[in-house]
Short mmCIF file of N, CA and C and ligand atoms in Angstrom, two decimals:
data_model
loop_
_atom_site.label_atom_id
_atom_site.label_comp_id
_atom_site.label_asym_id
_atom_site.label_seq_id
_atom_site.Cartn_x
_atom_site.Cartn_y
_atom_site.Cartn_z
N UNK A 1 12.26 16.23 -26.63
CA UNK A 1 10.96 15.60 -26.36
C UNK A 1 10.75 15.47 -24.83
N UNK A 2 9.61 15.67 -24.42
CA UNK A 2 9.27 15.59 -22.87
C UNK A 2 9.00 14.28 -22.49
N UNK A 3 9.51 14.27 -21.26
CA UNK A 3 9.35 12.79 -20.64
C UNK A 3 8.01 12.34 -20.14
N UNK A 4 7.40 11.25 -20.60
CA UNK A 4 6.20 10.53 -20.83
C UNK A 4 5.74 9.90 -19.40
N UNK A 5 4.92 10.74 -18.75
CA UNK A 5 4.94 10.24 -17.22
C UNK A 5 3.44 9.55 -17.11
N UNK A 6 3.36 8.43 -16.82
CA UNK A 6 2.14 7.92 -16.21
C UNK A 6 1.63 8.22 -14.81
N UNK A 7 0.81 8.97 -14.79
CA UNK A 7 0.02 9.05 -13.23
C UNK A 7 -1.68 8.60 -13.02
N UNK A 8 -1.75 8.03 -11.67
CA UNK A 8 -3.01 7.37 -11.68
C UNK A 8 -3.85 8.86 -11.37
N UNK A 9 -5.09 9.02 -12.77
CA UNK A 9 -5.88 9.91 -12.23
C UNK A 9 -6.60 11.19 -10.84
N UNK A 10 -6.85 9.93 -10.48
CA UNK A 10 -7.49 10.02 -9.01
C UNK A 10 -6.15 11.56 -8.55
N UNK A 11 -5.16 11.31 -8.33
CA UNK A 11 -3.57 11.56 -7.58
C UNK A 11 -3.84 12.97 -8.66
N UNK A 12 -4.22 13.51 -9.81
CA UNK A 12 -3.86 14.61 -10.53
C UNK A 12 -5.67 15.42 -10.30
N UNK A 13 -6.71 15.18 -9.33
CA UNK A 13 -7.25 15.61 -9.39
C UNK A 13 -9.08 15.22 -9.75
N UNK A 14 -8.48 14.20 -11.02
CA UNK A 14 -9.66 13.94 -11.37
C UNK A 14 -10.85 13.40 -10.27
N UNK A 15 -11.94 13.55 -10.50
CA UNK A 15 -13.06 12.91 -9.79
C UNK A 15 -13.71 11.43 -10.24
N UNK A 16 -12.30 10.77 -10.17
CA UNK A 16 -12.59 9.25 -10.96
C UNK A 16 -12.56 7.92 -10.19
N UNK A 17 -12.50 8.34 -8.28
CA UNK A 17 -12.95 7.36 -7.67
C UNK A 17 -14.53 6.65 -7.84
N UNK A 18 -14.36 5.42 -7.26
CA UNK A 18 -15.38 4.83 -7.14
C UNK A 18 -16.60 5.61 -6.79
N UNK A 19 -16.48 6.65 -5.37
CA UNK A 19 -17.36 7.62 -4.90
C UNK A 19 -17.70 8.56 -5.74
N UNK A 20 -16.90 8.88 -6.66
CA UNK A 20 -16.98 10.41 -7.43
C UNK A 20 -15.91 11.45 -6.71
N UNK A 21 -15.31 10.89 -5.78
CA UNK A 21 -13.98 12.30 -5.22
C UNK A 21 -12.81 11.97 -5.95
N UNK A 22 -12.12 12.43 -5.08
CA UNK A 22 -10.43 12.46 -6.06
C UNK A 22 -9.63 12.35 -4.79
N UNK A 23 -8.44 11.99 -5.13
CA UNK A 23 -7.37 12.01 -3.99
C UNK A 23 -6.37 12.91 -4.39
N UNK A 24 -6.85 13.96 -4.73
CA UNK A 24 -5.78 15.08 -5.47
C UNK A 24 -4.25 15.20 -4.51
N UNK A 25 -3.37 15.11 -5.15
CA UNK A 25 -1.85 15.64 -4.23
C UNK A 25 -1.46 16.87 -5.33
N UNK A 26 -1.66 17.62 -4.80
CA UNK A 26 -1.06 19.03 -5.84
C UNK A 26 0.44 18.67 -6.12
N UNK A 27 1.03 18.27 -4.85
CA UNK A 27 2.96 17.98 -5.32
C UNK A 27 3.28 17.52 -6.32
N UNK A 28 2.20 16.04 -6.79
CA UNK A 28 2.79 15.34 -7.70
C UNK A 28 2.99 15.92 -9.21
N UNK A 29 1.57 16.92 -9.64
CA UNK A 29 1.28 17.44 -10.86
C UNK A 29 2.55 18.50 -10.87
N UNK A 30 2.96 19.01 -10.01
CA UNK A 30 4.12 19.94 -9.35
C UNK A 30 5.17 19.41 -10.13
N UNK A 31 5.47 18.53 -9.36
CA UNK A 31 6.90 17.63 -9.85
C UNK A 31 6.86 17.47 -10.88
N UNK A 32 6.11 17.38 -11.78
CA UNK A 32 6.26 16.86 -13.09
C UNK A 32 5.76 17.98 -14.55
N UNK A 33 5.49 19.00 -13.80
CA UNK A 33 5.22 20.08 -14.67
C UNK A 33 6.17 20.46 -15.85
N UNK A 34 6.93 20.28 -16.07
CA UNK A 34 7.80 20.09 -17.43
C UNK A 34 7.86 18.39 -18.31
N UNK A 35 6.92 17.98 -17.83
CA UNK A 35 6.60 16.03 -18.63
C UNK A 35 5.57 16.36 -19.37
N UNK A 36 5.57 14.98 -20.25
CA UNK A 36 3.99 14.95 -20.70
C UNK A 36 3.44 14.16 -19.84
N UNK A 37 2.59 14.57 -19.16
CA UNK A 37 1.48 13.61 -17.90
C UNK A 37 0.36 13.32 -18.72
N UNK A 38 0.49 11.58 -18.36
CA UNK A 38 -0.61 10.72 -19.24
C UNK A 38 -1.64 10.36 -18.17
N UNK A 39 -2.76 10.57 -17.66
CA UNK A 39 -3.80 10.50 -16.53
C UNK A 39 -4.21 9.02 -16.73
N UNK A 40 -4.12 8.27 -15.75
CA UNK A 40 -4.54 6.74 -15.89
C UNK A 40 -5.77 6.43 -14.75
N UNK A 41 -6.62 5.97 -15.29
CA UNK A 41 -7.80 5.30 -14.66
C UNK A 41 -8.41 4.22 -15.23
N UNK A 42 -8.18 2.88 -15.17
CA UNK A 42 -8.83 2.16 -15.72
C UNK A 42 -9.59 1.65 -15.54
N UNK A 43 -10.32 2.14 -14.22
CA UNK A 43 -12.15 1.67 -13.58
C UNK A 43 -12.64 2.56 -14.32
N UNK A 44 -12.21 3.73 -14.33
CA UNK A 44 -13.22 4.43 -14.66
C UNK A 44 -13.31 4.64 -16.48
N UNK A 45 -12.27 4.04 -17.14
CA UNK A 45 -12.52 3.65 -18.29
C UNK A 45 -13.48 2.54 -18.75
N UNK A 46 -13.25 1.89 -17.41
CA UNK A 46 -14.55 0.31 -17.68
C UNK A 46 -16.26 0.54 -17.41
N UNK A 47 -15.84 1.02 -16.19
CA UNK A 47 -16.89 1.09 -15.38
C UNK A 47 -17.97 2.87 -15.44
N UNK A 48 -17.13 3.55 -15.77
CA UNK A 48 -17.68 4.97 -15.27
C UNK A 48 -17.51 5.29 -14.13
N UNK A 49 -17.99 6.34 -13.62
CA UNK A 49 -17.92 7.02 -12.21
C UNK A 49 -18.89 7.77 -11.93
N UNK A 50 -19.76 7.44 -11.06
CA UNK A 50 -19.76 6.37 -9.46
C UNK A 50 -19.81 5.08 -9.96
N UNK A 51 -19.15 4.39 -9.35
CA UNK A 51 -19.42 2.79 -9.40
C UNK A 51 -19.00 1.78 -8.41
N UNK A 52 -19.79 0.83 -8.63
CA UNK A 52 -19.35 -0.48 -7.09
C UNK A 52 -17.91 -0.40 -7.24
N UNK A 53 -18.02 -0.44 -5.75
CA UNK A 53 -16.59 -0.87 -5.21
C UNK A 53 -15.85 -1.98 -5.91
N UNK A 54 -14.50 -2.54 -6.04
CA UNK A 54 -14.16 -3.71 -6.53
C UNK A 54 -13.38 -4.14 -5.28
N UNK A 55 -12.75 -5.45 -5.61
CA UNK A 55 -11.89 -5.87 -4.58
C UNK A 55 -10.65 -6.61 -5.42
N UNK A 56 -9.76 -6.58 -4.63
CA UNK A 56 -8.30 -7.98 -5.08
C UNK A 56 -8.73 -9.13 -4.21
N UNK A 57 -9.37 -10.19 -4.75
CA UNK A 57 -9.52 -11.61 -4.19
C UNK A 57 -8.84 -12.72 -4.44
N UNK A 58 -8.14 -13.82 -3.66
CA UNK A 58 -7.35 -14.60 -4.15
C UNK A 58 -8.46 -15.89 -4.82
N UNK A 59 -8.64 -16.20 -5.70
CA UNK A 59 -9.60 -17.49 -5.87
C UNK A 59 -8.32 -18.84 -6.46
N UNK A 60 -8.32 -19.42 -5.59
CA UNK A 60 -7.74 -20.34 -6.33
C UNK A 60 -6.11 -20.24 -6.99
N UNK A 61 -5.42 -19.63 -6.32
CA UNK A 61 -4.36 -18.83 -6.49
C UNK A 61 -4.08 -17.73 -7.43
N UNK A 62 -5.24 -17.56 -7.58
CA UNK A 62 -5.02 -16.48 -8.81
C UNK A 62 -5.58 -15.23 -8.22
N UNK A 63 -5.16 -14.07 -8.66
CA UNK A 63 -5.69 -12.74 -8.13
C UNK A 63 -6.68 -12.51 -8.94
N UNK A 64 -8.00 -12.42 -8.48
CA UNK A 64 -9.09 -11.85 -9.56
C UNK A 64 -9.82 -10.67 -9.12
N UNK A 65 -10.62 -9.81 -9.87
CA UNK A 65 -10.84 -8.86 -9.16
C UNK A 65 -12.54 -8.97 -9.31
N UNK A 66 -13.18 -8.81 -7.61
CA UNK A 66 -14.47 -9.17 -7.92
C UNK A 66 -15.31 -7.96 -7.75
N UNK A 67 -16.85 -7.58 -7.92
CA UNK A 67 -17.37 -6.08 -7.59
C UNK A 67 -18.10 -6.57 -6.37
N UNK A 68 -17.88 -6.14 -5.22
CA UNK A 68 -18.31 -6.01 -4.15
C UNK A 68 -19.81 -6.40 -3.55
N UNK A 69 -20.77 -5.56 -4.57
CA UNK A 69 -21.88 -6.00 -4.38
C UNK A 69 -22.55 -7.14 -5.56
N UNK A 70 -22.35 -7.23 -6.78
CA UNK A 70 -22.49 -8.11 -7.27
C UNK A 70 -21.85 -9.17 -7.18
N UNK A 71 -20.64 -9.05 -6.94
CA UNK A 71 -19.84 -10.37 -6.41
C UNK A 71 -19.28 -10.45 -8.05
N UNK A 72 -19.73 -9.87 -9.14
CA UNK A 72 -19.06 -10.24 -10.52
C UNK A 72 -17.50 -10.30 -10.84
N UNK A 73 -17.07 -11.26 -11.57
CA UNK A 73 -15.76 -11.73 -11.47
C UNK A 73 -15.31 -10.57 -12.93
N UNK A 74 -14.86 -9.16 -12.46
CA UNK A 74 -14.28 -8.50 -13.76
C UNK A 74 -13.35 -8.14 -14.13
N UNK A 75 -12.62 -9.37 -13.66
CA UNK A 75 -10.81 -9.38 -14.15
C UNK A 75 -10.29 -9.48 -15.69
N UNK A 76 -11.34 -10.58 -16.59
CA UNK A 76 -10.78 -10.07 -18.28
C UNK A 76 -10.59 -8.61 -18.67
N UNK A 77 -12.60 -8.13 -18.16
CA UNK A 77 -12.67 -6.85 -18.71
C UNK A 77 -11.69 -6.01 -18.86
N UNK A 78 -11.14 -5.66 -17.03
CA UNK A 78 -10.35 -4.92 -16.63
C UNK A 78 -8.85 -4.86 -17.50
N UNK A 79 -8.51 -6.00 -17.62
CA UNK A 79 -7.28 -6.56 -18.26
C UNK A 79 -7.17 -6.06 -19.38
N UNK A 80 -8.45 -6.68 -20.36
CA UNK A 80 -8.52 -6.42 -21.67
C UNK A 80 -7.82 -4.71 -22.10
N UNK A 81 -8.51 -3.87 -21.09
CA UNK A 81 -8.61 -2.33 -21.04
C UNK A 81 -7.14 -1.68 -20.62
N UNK A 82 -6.57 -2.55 -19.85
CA UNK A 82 -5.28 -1.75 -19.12
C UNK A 82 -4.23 -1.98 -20.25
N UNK A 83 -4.69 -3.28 -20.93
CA UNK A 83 -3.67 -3.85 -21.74
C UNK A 83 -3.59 -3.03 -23.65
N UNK A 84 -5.02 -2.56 -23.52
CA UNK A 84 -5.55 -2.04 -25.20
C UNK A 84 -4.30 -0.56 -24.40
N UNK A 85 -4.78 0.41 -23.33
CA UNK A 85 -3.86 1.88 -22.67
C UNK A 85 -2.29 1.10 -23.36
N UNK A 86 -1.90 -0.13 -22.95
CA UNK A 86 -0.52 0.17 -23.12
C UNK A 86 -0.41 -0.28 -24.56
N UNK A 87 -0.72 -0.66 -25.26
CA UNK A 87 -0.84 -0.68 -26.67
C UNK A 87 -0.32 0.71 -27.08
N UNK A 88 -1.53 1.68 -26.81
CA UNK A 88 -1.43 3.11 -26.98
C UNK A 88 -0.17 3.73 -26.64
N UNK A 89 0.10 3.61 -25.49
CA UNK A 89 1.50 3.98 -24.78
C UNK A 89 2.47 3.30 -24.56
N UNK A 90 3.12 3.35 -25.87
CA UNK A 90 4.08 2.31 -25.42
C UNK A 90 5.70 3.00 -24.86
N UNK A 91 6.15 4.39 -24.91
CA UNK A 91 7.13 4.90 -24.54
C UNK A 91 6.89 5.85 -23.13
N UNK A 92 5.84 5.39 -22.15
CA UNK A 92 6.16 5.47 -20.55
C UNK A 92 7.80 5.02 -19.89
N UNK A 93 7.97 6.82 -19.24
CA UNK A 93 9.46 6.62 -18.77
C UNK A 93 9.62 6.69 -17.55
N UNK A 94 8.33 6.55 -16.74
CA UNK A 94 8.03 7.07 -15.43
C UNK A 94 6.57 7.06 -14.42
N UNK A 95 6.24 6.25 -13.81
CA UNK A 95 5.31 5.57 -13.31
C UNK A 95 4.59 6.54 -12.21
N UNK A 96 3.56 7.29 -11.54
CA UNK A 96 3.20 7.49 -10.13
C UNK A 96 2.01 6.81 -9.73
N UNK A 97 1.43 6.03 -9.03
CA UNK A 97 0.27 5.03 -8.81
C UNK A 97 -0.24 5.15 -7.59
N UNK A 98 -1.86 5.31 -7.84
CA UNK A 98 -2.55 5.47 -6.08
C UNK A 98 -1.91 4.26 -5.31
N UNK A 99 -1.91 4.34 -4.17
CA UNK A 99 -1.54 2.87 -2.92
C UNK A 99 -2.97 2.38 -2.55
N UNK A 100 -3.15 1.36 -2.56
CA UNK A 100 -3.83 0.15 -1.50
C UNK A 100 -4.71 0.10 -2.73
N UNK A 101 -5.22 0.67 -4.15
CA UNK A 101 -6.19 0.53 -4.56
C UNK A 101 -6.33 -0.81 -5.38
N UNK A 102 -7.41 -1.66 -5.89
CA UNK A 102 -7.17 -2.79 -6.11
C UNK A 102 -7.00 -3.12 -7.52
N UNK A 103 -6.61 -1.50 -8.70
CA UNK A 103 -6.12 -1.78 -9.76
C UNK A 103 -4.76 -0.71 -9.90
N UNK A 104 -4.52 0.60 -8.72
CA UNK A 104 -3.39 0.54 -8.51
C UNK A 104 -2.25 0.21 -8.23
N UNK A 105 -2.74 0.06 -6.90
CA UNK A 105 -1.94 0.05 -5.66
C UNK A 105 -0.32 -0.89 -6.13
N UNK A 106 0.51 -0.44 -5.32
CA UNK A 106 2.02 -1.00 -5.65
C UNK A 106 2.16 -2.09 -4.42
N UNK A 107 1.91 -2.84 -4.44
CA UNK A 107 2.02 -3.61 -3.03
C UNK A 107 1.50 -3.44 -1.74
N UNK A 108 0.81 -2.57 -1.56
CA UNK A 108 0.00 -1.70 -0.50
C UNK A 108 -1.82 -2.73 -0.55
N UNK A 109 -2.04 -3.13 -1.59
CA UNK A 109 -3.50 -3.00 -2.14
C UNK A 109 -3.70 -5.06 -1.04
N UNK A 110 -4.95 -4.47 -0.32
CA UNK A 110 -5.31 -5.74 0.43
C UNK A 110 -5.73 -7.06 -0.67
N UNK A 111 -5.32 -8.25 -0.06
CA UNK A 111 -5.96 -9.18 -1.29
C UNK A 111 -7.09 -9.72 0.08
N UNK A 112 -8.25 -10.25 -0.34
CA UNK A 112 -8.97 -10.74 0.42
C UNK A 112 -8.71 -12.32 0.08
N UNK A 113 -9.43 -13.21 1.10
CA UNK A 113 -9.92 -14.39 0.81
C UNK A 113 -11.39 -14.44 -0.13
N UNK A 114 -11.65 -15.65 -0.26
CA UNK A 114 -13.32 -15.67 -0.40
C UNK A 114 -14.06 -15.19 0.51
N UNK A 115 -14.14 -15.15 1.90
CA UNK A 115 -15.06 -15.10 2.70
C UNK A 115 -14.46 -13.11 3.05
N UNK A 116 -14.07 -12.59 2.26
CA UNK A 116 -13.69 -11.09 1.96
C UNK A 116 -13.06 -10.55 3.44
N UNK A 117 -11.66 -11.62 3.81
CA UNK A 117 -10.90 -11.01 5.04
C UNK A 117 -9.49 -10.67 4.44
N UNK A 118 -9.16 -10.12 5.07
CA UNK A 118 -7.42 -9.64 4.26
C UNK A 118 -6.76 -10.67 4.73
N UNK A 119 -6.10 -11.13 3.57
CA UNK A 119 -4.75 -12.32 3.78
C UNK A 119 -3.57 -12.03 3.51
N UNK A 120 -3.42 -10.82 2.79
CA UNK A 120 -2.10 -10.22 2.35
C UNK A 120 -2.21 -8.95 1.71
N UNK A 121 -0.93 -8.73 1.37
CA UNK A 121 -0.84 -7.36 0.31
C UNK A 121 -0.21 -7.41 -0.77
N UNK A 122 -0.90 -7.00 -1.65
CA UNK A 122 0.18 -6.70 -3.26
C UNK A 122 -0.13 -5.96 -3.89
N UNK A 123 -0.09 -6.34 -5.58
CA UNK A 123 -0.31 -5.24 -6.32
C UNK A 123 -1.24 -5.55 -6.96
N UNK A 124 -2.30 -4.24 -7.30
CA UNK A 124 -3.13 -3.93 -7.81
C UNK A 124 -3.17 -4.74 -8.90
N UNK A 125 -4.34 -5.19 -9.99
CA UNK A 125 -4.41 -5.86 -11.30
C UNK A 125 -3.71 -4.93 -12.64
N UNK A 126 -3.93 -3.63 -12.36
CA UNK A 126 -3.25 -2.48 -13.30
C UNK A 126 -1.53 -2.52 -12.84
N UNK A 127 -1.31 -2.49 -11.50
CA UNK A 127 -0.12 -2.12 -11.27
C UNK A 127 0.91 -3.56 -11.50
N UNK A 128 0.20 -4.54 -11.38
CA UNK A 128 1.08 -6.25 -11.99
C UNK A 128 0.57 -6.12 -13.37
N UNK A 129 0.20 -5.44 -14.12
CA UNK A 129 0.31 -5.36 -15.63
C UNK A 129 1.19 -4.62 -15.81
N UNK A 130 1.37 -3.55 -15.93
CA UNK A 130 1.92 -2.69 -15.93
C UNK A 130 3.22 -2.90 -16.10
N UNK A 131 3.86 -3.48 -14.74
CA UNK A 131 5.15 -3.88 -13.97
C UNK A 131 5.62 -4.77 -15.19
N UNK A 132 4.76 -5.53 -15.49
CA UNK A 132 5.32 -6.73 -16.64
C UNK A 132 5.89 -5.83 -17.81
N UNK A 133 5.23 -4.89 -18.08
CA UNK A 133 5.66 -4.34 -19.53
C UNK A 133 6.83 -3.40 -19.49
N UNK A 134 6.30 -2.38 -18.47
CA UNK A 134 7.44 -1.38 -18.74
C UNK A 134 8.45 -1.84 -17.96
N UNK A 135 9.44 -2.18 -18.37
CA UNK A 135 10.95 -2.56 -17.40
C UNK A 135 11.78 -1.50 -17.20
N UNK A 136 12.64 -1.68 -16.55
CA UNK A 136 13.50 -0.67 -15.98
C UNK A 136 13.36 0.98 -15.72
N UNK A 137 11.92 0.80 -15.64
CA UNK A 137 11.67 2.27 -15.53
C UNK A 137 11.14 2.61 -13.71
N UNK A 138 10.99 3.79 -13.34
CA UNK A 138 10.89 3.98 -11.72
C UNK A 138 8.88 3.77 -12.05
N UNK A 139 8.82 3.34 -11.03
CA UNK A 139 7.40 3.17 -10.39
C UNK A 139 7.60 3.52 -8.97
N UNK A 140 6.29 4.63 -8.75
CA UNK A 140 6.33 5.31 -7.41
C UNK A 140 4.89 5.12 -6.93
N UNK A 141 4.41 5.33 -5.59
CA UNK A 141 3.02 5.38 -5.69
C UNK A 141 3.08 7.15 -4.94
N UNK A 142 1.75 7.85 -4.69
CA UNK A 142 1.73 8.87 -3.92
C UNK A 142 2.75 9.23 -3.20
N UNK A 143 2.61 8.38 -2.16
CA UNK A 143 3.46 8.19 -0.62
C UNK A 143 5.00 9.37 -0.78
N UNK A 144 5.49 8.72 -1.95
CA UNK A 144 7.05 9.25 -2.58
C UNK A 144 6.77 11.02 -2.45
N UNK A 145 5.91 11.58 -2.26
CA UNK A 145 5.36 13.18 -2.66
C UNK A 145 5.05 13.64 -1.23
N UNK A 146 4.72 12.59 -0.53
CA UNK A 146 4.01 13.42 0.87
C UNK A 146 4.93 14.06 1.72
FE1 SF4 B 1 -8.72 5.22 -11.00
FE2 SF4 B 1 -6.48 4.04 -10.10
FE3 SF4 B 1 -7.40 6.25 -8.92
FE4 SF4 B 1 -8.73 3.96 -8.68
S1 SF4 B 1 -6.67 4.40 -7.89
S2 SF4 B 1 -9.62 5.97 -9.08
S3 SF4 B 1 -8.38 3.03 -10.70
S4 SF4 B 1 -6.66 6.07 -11.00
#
């Protein structure tokens, strides 16, 4: 059986940023050309593509994720959605995740304040789900390929 690799969309090509581009790395699809590669996007499962920007905001000690121009608080949604993917997948043996993004990112991803200034860095709302479930398995972001 082939090994069950999670990669964030965007990184294999797709055109599933916020803008409609991609952050394609040819290496990564490379590296893993003998896996089964599972394509992960979960904005663009929520939201579609093009769509508002989101952000990682701290409110109240909690990480929530807000949309930029509406200011809408769509951290259940998001959740609800990343959480139904791992339902689906539950034998991921191998992680690759965009950096800084604010449902990727591995510790890279800016958290803002309220008044939308950077106060720190962490992980994405997808990538601290994620982390909780699958244990002992490697999580990489891009970077690991360049
Ligand atoms: Fe989708 Fe994650 Fe890429 Fe953003 S970083 S476009 S959520 S796969």
């Amino acid at each position: 059986m082939k090994k069950k690799v999670l990669i964030s969309a965007c990184l294999l090509g797709k055109n599933c940023r916020y803008d409609g581009l991609t952050k394609e790395i040819p290496e990564i699809a490379k590296e893993f050309r003998n896996c089964q590669i599972v394509p992960f996007c979960p904005e663009n499962s929520v939201f579609g593509t093009p769509r508002q920007k989101i952000s990682l905001v701290e409110i109240d000690g909690e990480n929530c994720i807000i949309s930029d121009e509406s200011n809408e608080d769509v951290t259940k949604i998001l959740t609800d959605d990343i959480n139904s993917f791992i339902t689906l997948n539950q034998d991921i043996q191998s992680l690759v995740l965009k950096s800084k993004s604010p449902s990727c990112g591995l510790g890279s991803t800016p958290i803002l304040n309220k008044n939308k200034e950077v106060i720190k860095h962490g992980d994405g709302i997808a990538a601290k789900i994620l982390k909780k479930h699958y244990k002992n398995i490697l999580f990489q972001d891009e970077k690991a390929f360049l």
